[in-house]
Amino acid sequence: MNTTLHLTAVEHRVDSASRQRRFGHDGAVIWLTGLSASGKSTLAMRLEEQLLSQGYACYVLDGDNIRHGLNANLGFSPEDRTENIRRVGEVAALFADAGMVCIVALISPYIADRAQARAAAARNRLPFHEVYVATDLATCETRDPKGLYRKARAGELRGFTGIDAPYEAPEAAELQIDTQLENVDASLSKLRGYVTRHCPLL
Ligand code: ADP
């Protein structure tokens, strides 16, 4: 039985203009994609800290954190990765609909899954900005802050993105950050500049 046939959407009594007045900016999704160790979490958490101190209402949905709760029942098969991204895409759209700048840090290796996340935002006419943290595999492997590449190379971790699972790079990301060429502060400054230009405070 398709239960959605019996559901009726309920209208909010608060509109997006009221939320915008309350928070001082529009809601949006900032979606960071890239290989493990490319710098997504580092940049997302620092961006959140800086935006918050500037007066933004914002929150980071980080892939590893979400897998401890909402997505604790999902693994790393292609199907589970797709479901992982579908859920985060829907939650990010809800945060943005609530009026917040929602920063997502998720490998999200498949183009189709990221397109679905973009579509979840578009359904509510919410801006979605894809940021490609374009650090090359060799740099990520040298950094290896969690020792995961070493484990994947040793065969202790299967289906690791970039080693024995694919990463489909964005073809038209709104922003690309090549972190191998610069330090964290320089990358963050580009990211923050982009976000404050595209999600300006009123
Ligand atoms: P991810 O979330 O993509 O798996 P992390 O943020 O956990 O990656 O790790 C990235 C590592 O790369 C960190 O140790 C960070 O300090 C380092 N790093 C070096 N240069 C940069 C940069 N320009 N931007 C972001 N991280 C960088």
Coordinates of N, CA, C and O and ligand atoms in Angstrom, one line a residue, residues 33-44 46 62 64 105-107 133 135 139-140 143-146 148-149 177-188, ligand 1:
T33 N 31.2 18.7 -1.1 CA 31.5 17.3 -1.6 C 33.0 17.2 -1.9 O 33.6 18.2 -2.3
G34 N 33.5 16.0 -1.7 CA 34.9 15.8 -2.0 C 35.4 14.5 -1.4 O 34.7 13.9 -0.5
L35 N 36.6 14.1 -1.7 CA 37.1 12.8 -1.1 C 37.3 12.9 0.4 O 37.3 14.0 0.9
S36 N 37.4 11.8 1.0 CA 37.8 11.8 2.4 C 39.1 12.5 2.6 O 40.0 12.3 1.8
A37 N 39.2 13.3 3.6 CA 40.4 14.1 3.9 C 40.6 15.3 3.0 O 41.7 15.9 3.0
S38 N 39.6 15.6 2.1 CA 39.8 16.7 1.2 C 39.7 18.0 2.0 O 40.2 19.1 1.6
G39 N 39.0 18.0 3.2 CA 38.9 19.2 4.0 C 37.5 19.7 4.3 O 37.3 20.8 4.8
K40 N 36.5 18.9 3.9 CA 35.1 19.3 4.1 C 34.8 19.6 5.5 O 34.2 20.7 5.8
S41 N 35.1 18.7 6.5 CA 34.7 18.9 7.9 C 35.4 20.1 8.4 O 34.8 21.0 9.1
T42 N 36.7 20.2 8.2 CA 37.5 21.3 8.7 C 36.9 22.6 8.2 O 36.7 23.5 9.0
L43 N 36.6 22.7 6.9 CA 36.1 24.0 6.4 C 34.7 24.2 6.9 O 34.3 25.4 7.2
A44 N 33.8 23.2 6.9 CA 32.4 23.3 7.3 C 32.4 23.8 8.8 O 31.6 24.8 9.1
R46 N 34.6 25.4 10.6 CA 35.1 26.8 10.8 C 34.2 27.8 10.2 O 34.0 28.9 10.7
D62 N 27.3 16.9 9.3 CA 28.5 16.3 9.0 C 28.3 14.8 8.8 O 27.7 14.2 9.6
D64 N 30.0 12.0 9.1 CA 30.3 11.1 10.2 C 29.4 11.2 11.3 O 29.0 10.2 11.9
A105 N 28.6 18.6 5.1 CA 30.0 18.0 4.7 C 29.8 16.5 4.6 O 29.7 15.8 5.6
L106 N 29.8 16.1 3.3 CA 29.5 14.7 3.0 C 30.3 14.3 1.8 O 30.2 15.0 0.8
I107 N 31.0 13.2 1.8 CA 31.7 12.8 0.5 C 30.7 12.8 -0.7 O 31.1 13.3 -1.7
V133 N 35.2 20.4 -3.0 CA 36.4 20.5 -2.3 C 37.4 19.6 -3.0 O 37.4 18.4 -2.8
T135 N 40.4 18.5 -3.6 CA 41.7 18.0 -3.3 C 42.0 16.7 -4.0 O 41.2 15.8 -3.9
T139 N 47.1 14.0 -2.4 CA 47.1 14.9 -1.3 C 46.3 14.3 -0.1 O 46.8 14.3 1.0
C140 N 45.1 13.8 -0.4 CA 44.2 13.3 0.6 C 44.9 12.1 1.3 O 44.9 11.9 2.5
R143 N 47.6 13.2 3.6 CA 47.1 13.8 4.9 C 46.6 12.6 5.8 O 47.0 12.6 6.9
D144 N 45.7 11.8 5.3 CA 45.1 10.7 5.9 C 45.0 10.9 7.4 O 45.5 10.1 8.2
P145 N 44.2 11.9 7.9 CA 44.1 12.2 9.3 C 43.5 11.1 10.1 O 43.8 11.0 11.3
K146 N 42.7 10.3 9.5 CA 42.1 9.2 10.3 C 42.7 7.8 10.0 O 42.2 6.8 10.5
L148 N 42.5 6.2 7.3 CA 41.6 5.3 6.6 C 42.1 4.9 5.2 O 41.9 3.8 4.8
Y149 N 42.9 5.8 4.6 CA 43.5 5.4 3.3 C 44.5 4.2 3.5 O 44.6 3.3 2.7
I177 N 37.1 24.5 -4.6 CA 38.2 24.9 -3.7 C 39.3 23.9 -3.9 O 39.1 22.7 -3.5
D178 N 40.5 24.3 -4.3 CA 41.6 23.4 -4.5 C 42.5 23.5 -3.3 O 43.5 24.3 -3.3
T179 N 42.2 22.7 -2.3 CA 42.9 22.9 -1.0 C 44.3 22.5 -1.0 O 45.1 22.8 -0.1
Q180 N 44.7 21.7 -2.0 CA 46.1 21.2 -2.0 C 47.1 22.4 -2.3 O 48.3 22.3 -2.0
L181 N 46.5 23.5 -2.8 CA 47.4 24.6 -3.2 C 47.4 25.7 -2.2 O 48.1 26.7 -2.3
E182 N 46.7 25.5 -1.1 CA 46.6 26.6 -0.1 C 46.4 26.1 1.3 O 45.9 24.9 1.5
N183 N 46.6 26.9 2.3 CA 46.3 26.5 3.7 C 44.8 26.6 4.1 O 44.0 27.2 3.3
V184 N 44.5 26.2 5.3 CA 43.0 26.2 5.7 C 42.5 27.6 5.7 O 41.4 27.8 5.2
D185 N 43.2 28.6 6.2 CA 42.7 29.9 6.3 C 42.4 30.5 4.9 O 41.3 31.2 4.7
A186 N 43.2 30.2 3.9 CA 43.0 30.7 2.5 C 41.7 30.0 1.9 O 40.9 30.7 1.3
S187 N 41.6 28.7 2.1 CA 40.4 28.0 1.6 C 39.1 28.6 2.3 O 38.1 28.8 1.7
L188 N 39.2 28.7 3.6 CA 38.1 29.2 4.4 C 37.6 30.6 3.9 O 36.4 30.9 3.8
Ligands
ADP1 P1 37.1 15.5 5.2 O1 36.0 16.1 6.1 O2 36.9 16.0 3.8 O3 37.2 14.0 5.4 P2 38.9 16.7 7.1 O4 38.5 18.1 7.2 O5 38.5 15.7 8.2 O6 38.5 16.1 5.7 O7 40.5 16.6 7.0 C1 41.2 17.4 6.1 C2 42.7 17.6 6.6 O8 43.4 18.4 5.7 C3 42.7 18.3 8.0 O9 43.7 17.7 8.7 C4 43.1 19.7 7.6 O10 43.9 20.4 8.6 C5 44.0 19.5 6.4 N1 44.1 20.6 5.4 C6 45.2 21.1 4.9 N2 45.0 22.1 4.1 C7 43.7 22.3 4.1 C8 42.8 23.3 3.4 N3 43.3 24.2 2.6 N4 41.5 23.2 3.6 C9 41.0 22.2 4.4 N5 41.8 21.3 5.1 C10 43.1 21.4 4.9

